Every structure is written in C-alpha cells, then in structure tokens.
Coordinates of C-alpha atoms in Angstrom, one line a residue:
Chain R
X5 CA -7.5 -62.4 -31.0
X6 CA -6.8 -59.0 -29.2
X7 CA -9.5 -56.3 -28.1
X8 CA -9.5 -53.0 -27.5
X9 CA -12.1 -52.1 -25.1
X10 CA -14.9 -53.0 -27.2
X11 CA -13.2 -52.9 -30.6
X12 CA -12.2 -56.2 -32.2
X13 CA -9.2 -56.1 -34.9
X14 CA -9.5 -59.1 -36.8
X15 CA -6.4 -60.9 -35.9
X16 CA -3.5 -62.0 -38.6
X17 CA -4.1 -65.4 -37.5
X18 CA -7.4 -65.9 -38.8
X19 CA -5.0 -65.5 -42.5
X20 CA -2.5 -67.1 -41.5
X21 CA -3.7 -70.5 -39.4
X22 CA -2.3 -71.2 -35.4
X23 CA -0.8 -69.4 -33.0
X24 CA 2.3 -70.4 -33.0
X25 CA 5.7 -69.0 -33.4
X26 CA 7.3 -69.2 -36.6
X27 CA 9.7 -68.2 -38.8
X28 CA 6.5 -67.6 -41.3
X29 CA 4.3 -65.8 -37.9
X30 CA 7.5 -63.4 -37.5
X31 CA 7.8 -62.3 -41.2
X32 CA 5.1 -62.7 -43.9
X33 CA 2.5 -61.9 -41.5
X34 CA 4.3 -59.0 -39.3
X35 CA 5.2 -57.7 -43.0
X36 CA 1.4 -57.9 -43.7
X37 CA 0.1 -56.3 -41.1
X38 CA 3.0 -53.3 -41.3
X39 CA 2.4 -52.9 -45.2
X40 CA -1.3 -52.7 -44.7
X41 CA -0.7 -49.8 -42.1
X42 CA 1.5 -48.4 -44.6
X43 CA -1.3 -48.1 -47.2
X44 CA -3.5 -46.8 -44.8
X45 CA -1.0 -43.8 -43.6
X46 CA -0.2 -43.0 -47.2
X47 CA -4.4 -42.8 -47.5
X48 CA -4.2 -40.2 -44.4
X49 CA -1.2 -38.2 -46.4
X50 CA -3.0 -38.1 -49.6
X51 CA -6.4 -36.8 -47.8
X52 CA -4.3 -34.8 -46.3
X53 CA -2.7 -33.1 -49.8
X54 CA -5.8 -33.2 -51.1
X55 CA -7.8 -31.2 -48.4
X56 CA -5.1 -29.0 -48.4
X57 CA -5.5 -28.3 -52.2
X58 CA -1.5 -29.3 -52.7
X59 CA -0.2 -30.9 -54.8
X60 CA 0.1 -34.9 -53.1
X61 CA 3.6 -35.5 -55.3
X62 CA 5.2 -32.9 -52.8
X63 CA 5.0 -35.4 -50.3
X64 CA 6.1 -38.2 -52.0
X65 CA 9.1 -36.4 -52.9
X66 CA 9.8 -35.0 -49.3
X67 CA 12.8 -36.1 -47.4
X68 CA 14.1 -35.6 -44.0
X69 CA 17.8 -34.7 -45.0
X70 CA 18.6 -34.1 -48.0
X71 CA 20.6 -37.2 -49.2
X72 CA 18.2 -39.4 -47.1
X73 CA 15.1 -41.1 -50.0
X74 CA 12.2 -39.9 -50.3
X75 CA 8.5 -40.8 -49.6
X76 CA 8.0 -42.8 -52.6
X77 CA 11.4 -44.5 -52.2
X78 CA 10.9 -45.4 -48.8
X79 CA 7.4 -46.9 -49.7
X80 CA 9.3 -49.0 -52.6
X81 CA 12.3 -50.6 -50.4
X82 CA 9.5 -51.3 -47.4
X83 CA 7.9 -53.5 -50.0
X84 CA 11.1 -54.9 -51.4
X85 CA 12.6 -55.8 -48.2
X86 CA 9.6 -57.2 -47.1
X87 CA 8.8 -59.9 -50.0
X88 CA 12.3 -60.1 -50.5
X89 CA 12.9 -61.3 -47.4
X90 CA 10.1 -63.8 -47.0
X91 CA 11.1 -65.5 -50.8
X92 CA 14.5 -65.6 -49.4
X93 CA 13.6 -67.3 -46.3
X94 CA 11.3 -69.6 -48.4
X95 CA 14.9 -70.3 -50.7
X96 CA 13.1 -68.5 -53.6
X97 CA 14.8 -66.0 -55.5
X98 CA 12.3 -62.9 -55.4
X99 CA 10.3 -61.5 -57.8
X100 CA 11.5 -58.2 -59.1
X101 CA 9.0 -55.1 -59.0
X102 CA 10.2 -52.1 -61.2
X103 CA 10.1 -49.0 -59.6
X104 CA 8.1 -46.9 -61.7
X105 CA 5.5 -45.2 -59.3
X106 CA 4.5 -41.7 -59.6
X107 CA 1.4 -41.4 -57.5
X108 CA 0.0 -42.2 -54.4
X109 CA -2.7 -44.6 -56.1
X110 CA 0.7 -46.1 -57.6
X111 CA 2.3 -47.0 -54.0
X112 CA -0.8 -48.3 -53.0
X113 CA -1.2 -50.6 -55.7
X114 CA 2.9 -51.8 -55.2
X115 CA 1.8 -52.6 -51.4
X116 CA -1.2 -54.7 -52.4
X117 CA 1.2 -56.4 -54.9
X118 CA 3.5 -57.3 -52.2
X119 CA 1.5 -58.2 -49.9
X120 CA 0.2 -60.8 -53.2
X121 CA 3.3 -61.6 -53.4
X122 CA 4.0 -62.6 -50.1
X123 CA 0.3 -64.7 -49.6
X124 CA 1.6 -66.7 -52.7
X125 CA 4.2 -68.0 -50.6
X126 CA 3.1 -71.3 -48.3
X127 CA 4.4 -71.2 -45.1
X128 CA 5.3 -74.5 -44.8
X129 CA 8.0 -73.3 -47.3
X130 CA 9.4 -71.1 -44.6
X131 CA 9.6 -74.4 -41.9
X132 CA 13.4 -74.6 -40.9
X133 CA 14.0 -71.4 -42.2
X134 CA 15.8 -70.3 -39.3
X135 CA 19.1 -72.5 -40.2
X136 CA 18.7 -71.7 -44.3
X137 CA 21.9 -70.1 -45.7
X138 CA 20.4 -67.0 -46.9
X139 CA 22.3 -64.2 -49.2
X140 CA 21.6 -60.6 -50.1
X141 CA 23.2 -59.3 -52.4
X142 CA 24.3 -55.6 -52.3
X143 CA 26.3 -53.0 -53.9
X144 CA 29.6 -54.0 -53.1
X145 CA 29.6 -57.6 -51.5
X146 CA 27.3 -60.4 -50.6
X147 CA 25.8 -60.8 -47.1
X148 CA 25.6 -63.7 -45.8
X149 CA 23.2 -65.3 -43.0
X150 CA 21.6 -67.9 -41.3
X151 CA 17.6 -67.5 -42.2
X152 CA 17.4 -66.2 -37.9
X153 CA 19.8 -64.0 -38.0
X154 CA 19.0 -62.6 -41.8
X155 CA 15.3 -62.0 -39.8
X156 CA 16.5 -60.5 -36.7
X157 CA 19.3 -58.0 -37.9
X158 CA 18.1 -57.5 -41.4
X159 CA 14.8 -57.8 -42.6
X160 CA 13.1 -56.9 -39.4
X161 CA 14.7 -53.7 -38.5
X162 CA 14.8 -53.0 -42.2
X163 CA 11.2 -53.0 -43.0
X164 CA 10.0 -51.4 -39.8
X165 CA 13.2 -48.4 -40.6
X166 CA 11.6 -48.1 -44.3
X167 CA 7.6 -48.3 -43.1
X168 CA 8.9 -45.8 -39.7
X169 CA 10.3 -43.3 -42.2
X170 CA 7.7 -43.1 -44.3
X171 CA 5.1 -42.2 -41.2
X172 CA 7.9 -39.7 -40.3
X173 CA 7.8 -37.7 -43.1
X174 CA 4.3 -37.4 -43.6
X175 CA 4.1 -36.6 -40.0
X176 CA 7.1 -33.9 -40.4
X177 CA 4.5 -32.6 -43.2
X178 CA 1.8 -31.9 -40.9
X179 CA -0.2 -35.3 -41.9
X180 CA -2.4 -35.7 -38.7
X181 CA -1.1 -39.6 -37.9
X182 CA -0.6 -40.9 -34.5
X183 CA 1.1 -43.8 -33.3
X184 CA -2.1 -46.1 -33.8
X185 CA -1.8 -45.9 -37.3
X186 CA 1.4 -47.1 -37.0
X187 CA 1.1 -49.7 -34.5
X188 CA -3.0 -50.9 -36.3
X189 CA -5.1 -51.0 -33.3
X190 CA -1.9 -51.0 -30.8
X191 CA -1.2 -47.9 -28.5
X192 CA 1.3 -46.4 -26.8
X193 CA 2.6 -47.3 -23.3
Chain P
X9 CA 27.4 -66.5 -37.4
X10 CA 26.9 -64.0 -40.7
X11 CA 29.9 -62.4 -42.3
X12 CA 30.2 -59.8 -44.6
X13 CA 33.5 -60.0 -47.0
X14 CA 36.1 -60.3 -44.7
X15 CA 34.2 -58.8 -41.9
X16 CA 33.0 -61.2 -38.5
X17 CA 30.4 -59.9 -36.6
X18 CA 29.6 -61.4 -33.1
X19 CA 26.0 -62.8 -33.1
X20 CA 23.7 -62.7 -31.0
X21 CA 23.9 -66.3 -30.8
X22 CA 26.7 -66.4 -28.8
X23 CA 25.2 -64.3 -25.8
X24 CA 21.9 -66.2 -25.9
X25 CA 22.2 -69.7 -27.0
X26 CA 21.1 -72.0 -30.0
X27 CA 19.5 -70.6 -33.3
X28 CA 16.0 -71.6 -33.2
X29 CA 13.1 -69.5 -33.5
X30 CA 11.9 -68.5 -30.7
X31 CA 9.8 -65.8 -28.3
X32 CA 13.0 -65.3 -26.9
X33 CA 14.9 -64.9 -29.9
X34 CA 12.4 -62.3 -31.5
X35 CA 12.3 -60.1 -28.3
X36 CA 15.2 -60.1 -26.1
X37 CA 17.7 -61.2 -28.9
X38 CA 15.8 -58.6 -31.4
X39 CA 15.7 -55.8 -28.7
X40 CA 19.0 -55.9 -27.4
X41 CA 20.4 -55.8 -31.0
X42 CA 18.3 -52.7 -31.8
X43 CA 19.3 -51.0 -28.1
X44 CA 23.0 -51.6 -28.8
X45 CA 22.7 -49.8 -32.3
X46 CA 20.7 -46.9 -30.7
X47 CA 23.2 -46.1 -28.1
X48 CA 25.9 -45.6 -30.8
X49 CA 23.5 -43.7 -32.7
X50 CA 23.4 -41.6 -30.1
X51 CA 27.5 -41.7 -29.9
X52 CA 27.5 -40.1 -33.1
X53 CA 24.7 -37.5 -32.4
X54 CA 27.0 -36.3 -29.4
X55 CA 30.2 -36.4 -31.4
X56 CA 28.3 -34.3 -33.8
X57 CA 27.5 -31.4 -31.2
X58 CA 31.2 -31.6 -29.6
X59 CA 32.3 -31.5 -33.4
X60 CA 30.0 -29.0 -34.5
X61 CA 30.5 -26.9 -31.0
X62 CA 27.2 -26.7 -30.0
X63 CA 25.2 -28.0 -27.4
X64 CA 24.3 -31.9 -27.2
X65 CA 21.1 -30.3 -25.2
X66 CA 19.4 -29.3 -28.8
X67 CA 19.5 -32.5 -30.5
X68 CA 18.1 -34.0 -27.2
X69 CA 15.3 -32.0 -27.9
X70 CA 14.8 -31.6 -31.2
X71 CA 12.0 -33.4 -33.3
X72 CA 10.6 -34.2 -36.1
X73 CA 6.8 -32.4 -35.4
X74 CA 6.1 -30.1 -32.9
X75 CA 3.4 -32.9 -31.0
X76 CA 5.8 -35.7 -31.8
X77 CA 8.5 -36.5 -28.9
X78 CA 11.5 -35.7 -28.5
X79 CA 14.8 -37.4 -29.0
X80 CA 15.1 -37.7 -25.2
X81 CA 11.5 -39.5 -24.7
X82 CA 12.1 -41.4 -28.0
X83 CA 14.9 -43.6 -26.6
X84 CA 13.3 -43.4 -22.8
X85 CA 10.5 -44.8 -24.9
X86 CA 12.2 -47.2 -26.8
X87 CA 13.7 -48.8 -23.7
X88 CA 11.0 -49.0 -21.8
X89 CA 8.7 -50.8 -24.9
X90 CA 11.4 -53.4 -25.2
X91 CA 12.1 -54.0 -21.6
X92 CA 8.3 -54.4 -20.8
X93 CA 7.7 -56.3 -23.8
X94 CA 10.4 -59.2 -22.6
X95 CA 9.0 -58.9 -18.8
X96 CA 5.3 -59.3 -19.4
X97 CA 6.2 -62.2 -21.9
X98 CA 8.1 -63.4 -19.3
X99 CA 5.0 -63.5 -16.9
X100 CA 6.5 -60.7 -14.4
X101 CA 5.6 -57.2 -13.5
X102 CA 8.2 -55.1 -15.3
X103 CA 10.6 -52.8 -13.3
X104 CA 9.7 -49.1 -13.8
X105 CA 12.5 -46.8 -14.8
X106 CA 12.3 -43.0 -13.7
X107 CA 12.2 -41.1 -16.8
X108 CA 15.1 -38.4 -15.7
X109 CA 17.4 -38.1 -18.3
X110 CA 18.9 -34.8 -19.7
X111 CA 22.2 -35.9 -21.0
X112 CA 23.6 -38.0 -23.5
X113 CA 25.5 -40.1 -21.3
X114 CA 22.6 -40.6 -19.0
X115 CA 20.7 -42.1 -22.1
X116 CA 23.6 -44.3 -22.9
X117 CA 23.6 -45.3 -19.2
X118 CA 19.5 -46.3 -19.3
X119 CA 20.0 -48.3 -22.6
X120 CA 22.8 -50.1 -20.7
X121 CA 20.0 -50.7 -18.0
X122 CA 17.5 -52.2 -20.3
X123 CA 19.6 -54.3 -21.9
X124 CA 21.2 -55.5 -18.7
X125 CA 17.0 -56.0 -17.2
X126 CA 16.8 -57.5 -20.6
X127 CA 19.7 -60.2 -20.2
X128 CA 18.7 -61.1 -16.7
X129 CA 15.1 -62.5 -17.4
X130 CA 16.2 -65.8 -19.0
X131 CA 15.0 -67.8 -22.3
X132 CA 13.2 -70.3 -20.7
X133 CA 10.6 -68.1 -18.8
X134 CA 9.3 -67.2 -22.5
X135 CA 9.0 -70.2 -23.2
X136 CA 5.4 -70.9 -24.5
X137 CA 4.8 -67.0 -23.9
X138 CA 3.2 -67.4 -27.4
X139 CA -0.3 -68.2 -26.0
X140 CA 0.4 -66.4 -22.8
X141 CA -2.1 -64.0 -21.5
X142 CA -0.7 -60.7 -22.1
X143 CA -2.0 -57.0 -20.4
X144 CA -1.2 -53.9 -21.4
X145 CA -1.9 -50.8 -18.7
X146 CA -2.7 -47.8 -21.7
X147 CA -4.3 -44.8 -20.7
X148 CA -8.0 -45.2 -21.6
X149 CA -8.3 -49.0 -21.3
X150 CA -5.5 -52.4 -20.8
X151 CA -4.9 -53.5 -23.7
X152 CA -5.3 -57.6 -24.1
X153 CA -3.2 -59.9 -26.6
X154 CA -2.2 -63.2 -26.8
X155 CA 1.7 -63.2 -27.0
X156 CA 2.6 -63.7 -30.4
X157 CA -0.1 -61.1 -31.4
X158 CA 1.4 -58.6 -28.9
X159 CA 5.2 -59.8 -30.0
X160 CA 4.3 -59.3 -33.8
X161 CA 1.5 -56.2 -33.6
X162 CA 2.5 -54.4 -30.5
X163 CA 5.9 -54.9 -29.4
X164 CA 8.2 -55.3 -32.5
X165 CA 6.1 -52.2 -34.4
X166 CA 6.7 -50.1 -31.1
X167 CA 10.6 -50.6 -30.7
X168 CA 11.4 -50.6 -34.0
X169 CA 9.6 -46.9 -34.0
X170 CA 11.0 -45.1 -31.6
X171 CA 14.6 -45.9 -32.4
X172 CA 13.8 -45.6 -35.9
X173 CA 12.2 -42.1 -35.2
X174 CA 15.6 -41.3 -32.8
X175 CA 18.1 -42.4 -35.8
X176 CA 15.3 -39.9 -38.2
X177 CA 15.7 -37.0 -35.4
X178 CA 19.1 -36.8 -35.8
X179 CA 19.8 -37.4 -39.3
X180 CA 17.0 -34.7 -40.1
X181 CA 19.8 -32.6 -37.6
X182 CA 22.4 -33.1 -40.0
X183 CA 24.2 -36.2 -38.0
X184 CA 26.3 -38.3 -40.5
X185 CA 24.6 -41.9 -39.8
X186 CA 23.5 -44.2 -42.4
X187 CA 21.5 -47.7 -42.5
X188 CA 24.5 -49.3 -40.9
X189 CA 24.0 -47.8 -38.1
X190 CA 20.6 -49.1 -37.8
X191 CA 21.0 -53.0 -39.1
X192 CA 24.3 -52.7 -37.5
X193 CA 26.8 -54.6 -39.6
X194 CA 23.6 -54.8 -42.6
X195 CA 23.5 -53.0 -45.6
X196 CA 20.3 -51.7 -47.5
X197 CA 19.9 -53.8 -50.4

C-alpha cells in the first residue's frame, strides 16, 4: 500500500493478490492501473468540451502532426496493445475489439472492456511467461520474442506511448490535466 | 534474442544477464532501452534543424502547452526519473545531476550519464527491492511505496512520459520519427 500524506490509493495488489514481481504484476495490472487513468483523463477532456460548449468530437479527432492518429485512435491501440499483450503472454490468441467508437462514452466503455478482458485472464496463466515464444503480427512481417523481451521493448513502451499521447493532446487542447492524472496518485520528482 | 525478418537486434540480455523477470530487468534493462531510443530521437530532432537550417535551440524549447515542459526538461526529466528509480530500488541515495543543458549534444552526453550511473549499480542490489521500503522527496510531502508499487505506479508511468512527451514535442515540430524510434526495432501492431 502507498500513501500520500494522508491520502490512501487503494493499491493494485488488493486485485491482484501478493507482492511480488511477476510477469502478471508488470503487465495486466500496470495496464490496469494506466487504462483506468486513461478513462479518467478522457472524463477531464470531455468536462472540459462540454464546459466549453464545443463540440467533445473535436478532441477526439485532434492530432499532434498531421499523419500522427488521433485521440480516438490512440485510445483504441492503448487498449489493444494492452489486452493484446497480456493474452499473448498468457499463449492466448486475443480477442478482437472492432473499432467503431464515435464518442467519448464510447472509449470509455472500450477501456472498461479491456480492462474485462484482461481480469478474465488468471495469472497463473502468465507464470513462465518470460521464456514463452511470443509473435505479433504486423503489416509486413512477424515479430518475434521471448515473453521478457516482448514486455520490455514492446508492450510496455507501447501502451504507456499510446496512453502518453492521448494526455498530450488533450493537454495541447487546453484540458487542465497534470502529471497526477497520469501517474494516479504519483507525482513528480 | 528477438528478430524481425532477417533483421538481429542485440538484447538487452546480453548486457545484463539471464532472462528472468526481474526488479532489475523491468527498471535498469527497461530504462536503458527507453534512454538509448531517446538519445536518437533527439539525433533526428538535430538533424532536422541542420537540415531544415534553423536553430536546434527552438526545438529544445518548444512544447506541447504553454505550462507543460520543455523538450530540454523533458529528457533532463526523464533521466533523472529512471536513474533515481534504479538507485532508490537499489537501497542508495541517488547521484544528483545539475540540470545545465542547452545543447543537443549536451543532452545526448547526460543520457550517456544515466545510463552509465544506470549500468554501474548492479542486478543483485535489487534483488528483493520488491518489498523494499521506498521514499520519494516531492515537494509538498515524501512520497512512500513498497517497490513494486513504485516500479509499476510511479517509476515505469514517469519514464515512459517524459520520453514519450519528448518523441510528441518533436513530431508535433515536424521531425520525421515514427514508433520505431520509440520501441526501437518494434513495430505498432
């Protein structure tokens, strides 16, 4: 359990059983706790449209270059890389989720669904993870990795890229956020 | 070792030993990877300026809000998050860097310094560091954690933003990067 002067978070362990580090501890329930701050910064953008009497699908189609995705595609790949990732490390093939949202009540409801998705899976499937042959596959080839690797250079930095960029734009949008909503009870240095 | 097509890359393995999960291998080996990929990130972002003729100074101070950081303090930031992070898992006090940089090359040259701080504290004094006692100075009040809580909630969330946020800077400046610059050798799926 962690505390915050006299704030108590209620810990991921208390889901998730011990403390104890494991390929389970360093994916389903980091990708937890970073979708559920997900919802909760879209929640800040959408108050944000709405008290601003705009239009909230402005956001969720704003980008920060022009061929980079947009809000509502970042939100979608965050979720996908993250149940992805933990079905793949389980040696499940994932679940597919269309992408079909058009709101933010839409992206909410895909991030509770992931998160779902990613409860469903036991993590004693995920013991001796770290040696599974895992693949991805992409546009043009196949990756290929060892289940620690495939968390460390892929799905980690992948999720955390898709969940960062989504902050970003909001925050580029003039959405009040600071780096506790991103870090859920964390601060910075 | 993971391989894409005909492609090898060199895996962190190599530098840091067996593939086993570990508090070592989800900070140091995690962190380093991410440093590396930042510092040529911010190759291209100066290739960009020489390219384009104009001074590296702006990007280093560009951002993406105007009360978020700058590029400059994200990857000061960045380092100093990941470098801490291995220390005070470690059990030591971590070495303060001065926060002086105000070139390119003088960013690439503090990276190069975490990474090497990084490399010297070895695996074995993070062993067990997942029920270690862990203080953060902030501000208003120390933040307290056990270690996998601060690894997972804390530590991991906080690197991962700030070079996220750095690669976002530039490529909001028009600098030619995509997600293989951030997974380094990954591809989005």
């Amino acid at each position: 359990m962690f505390h915050l002067g006299g704030m108590h978070a209620s810990p991921s362990q208390l889901d998730f059983g011990v403390m104890k580090i494991s390929m389970h501890a360093m994916s389903a329930e980091l990708f937890c706790n970073m979708l559920g701050n997900l919802s909760a910064i879209l929640d800040k953008g959408f108050a944000h449209a709405t008290n601003r009497k705009f239009d909230p699908g402005v956001l969720l189609a704003s980008r920060l270059a022009p061929d980079m995705l947009p809000l509502t595609r970042q939100v979608q790949i965050a979720c996908d890389v993250a149940k992805n990732a933990v079905a793949r490390l389980a040696g499940q093939e994932p679940r597919r989720f269309e992408d079909n949202e058009t709101s933010f009540e839409q992206l909410r409801a895909r991030i509770a669904s992931a998160i779902d998705y990613i409860k469903s899976i036991p993590a004693s499937a995920l013991e001796g993870a770290e040696t599974r042959d895992i693949k991805v596959p992409a546009r043009e080839r196949t990756l290929e990795f060892k289940g620690l690797e495939f968390l460390q250079r892929f799905a980690i930095p992948n999720v955390l890229f898709h969940v960062t960029t989504a902050y970003d734009i909001l925050r580029h949008n003039g959405v009040e956020l600071g780096k506790n909503d991103f870090i859920a009870g964390g601060r910075a240095p």
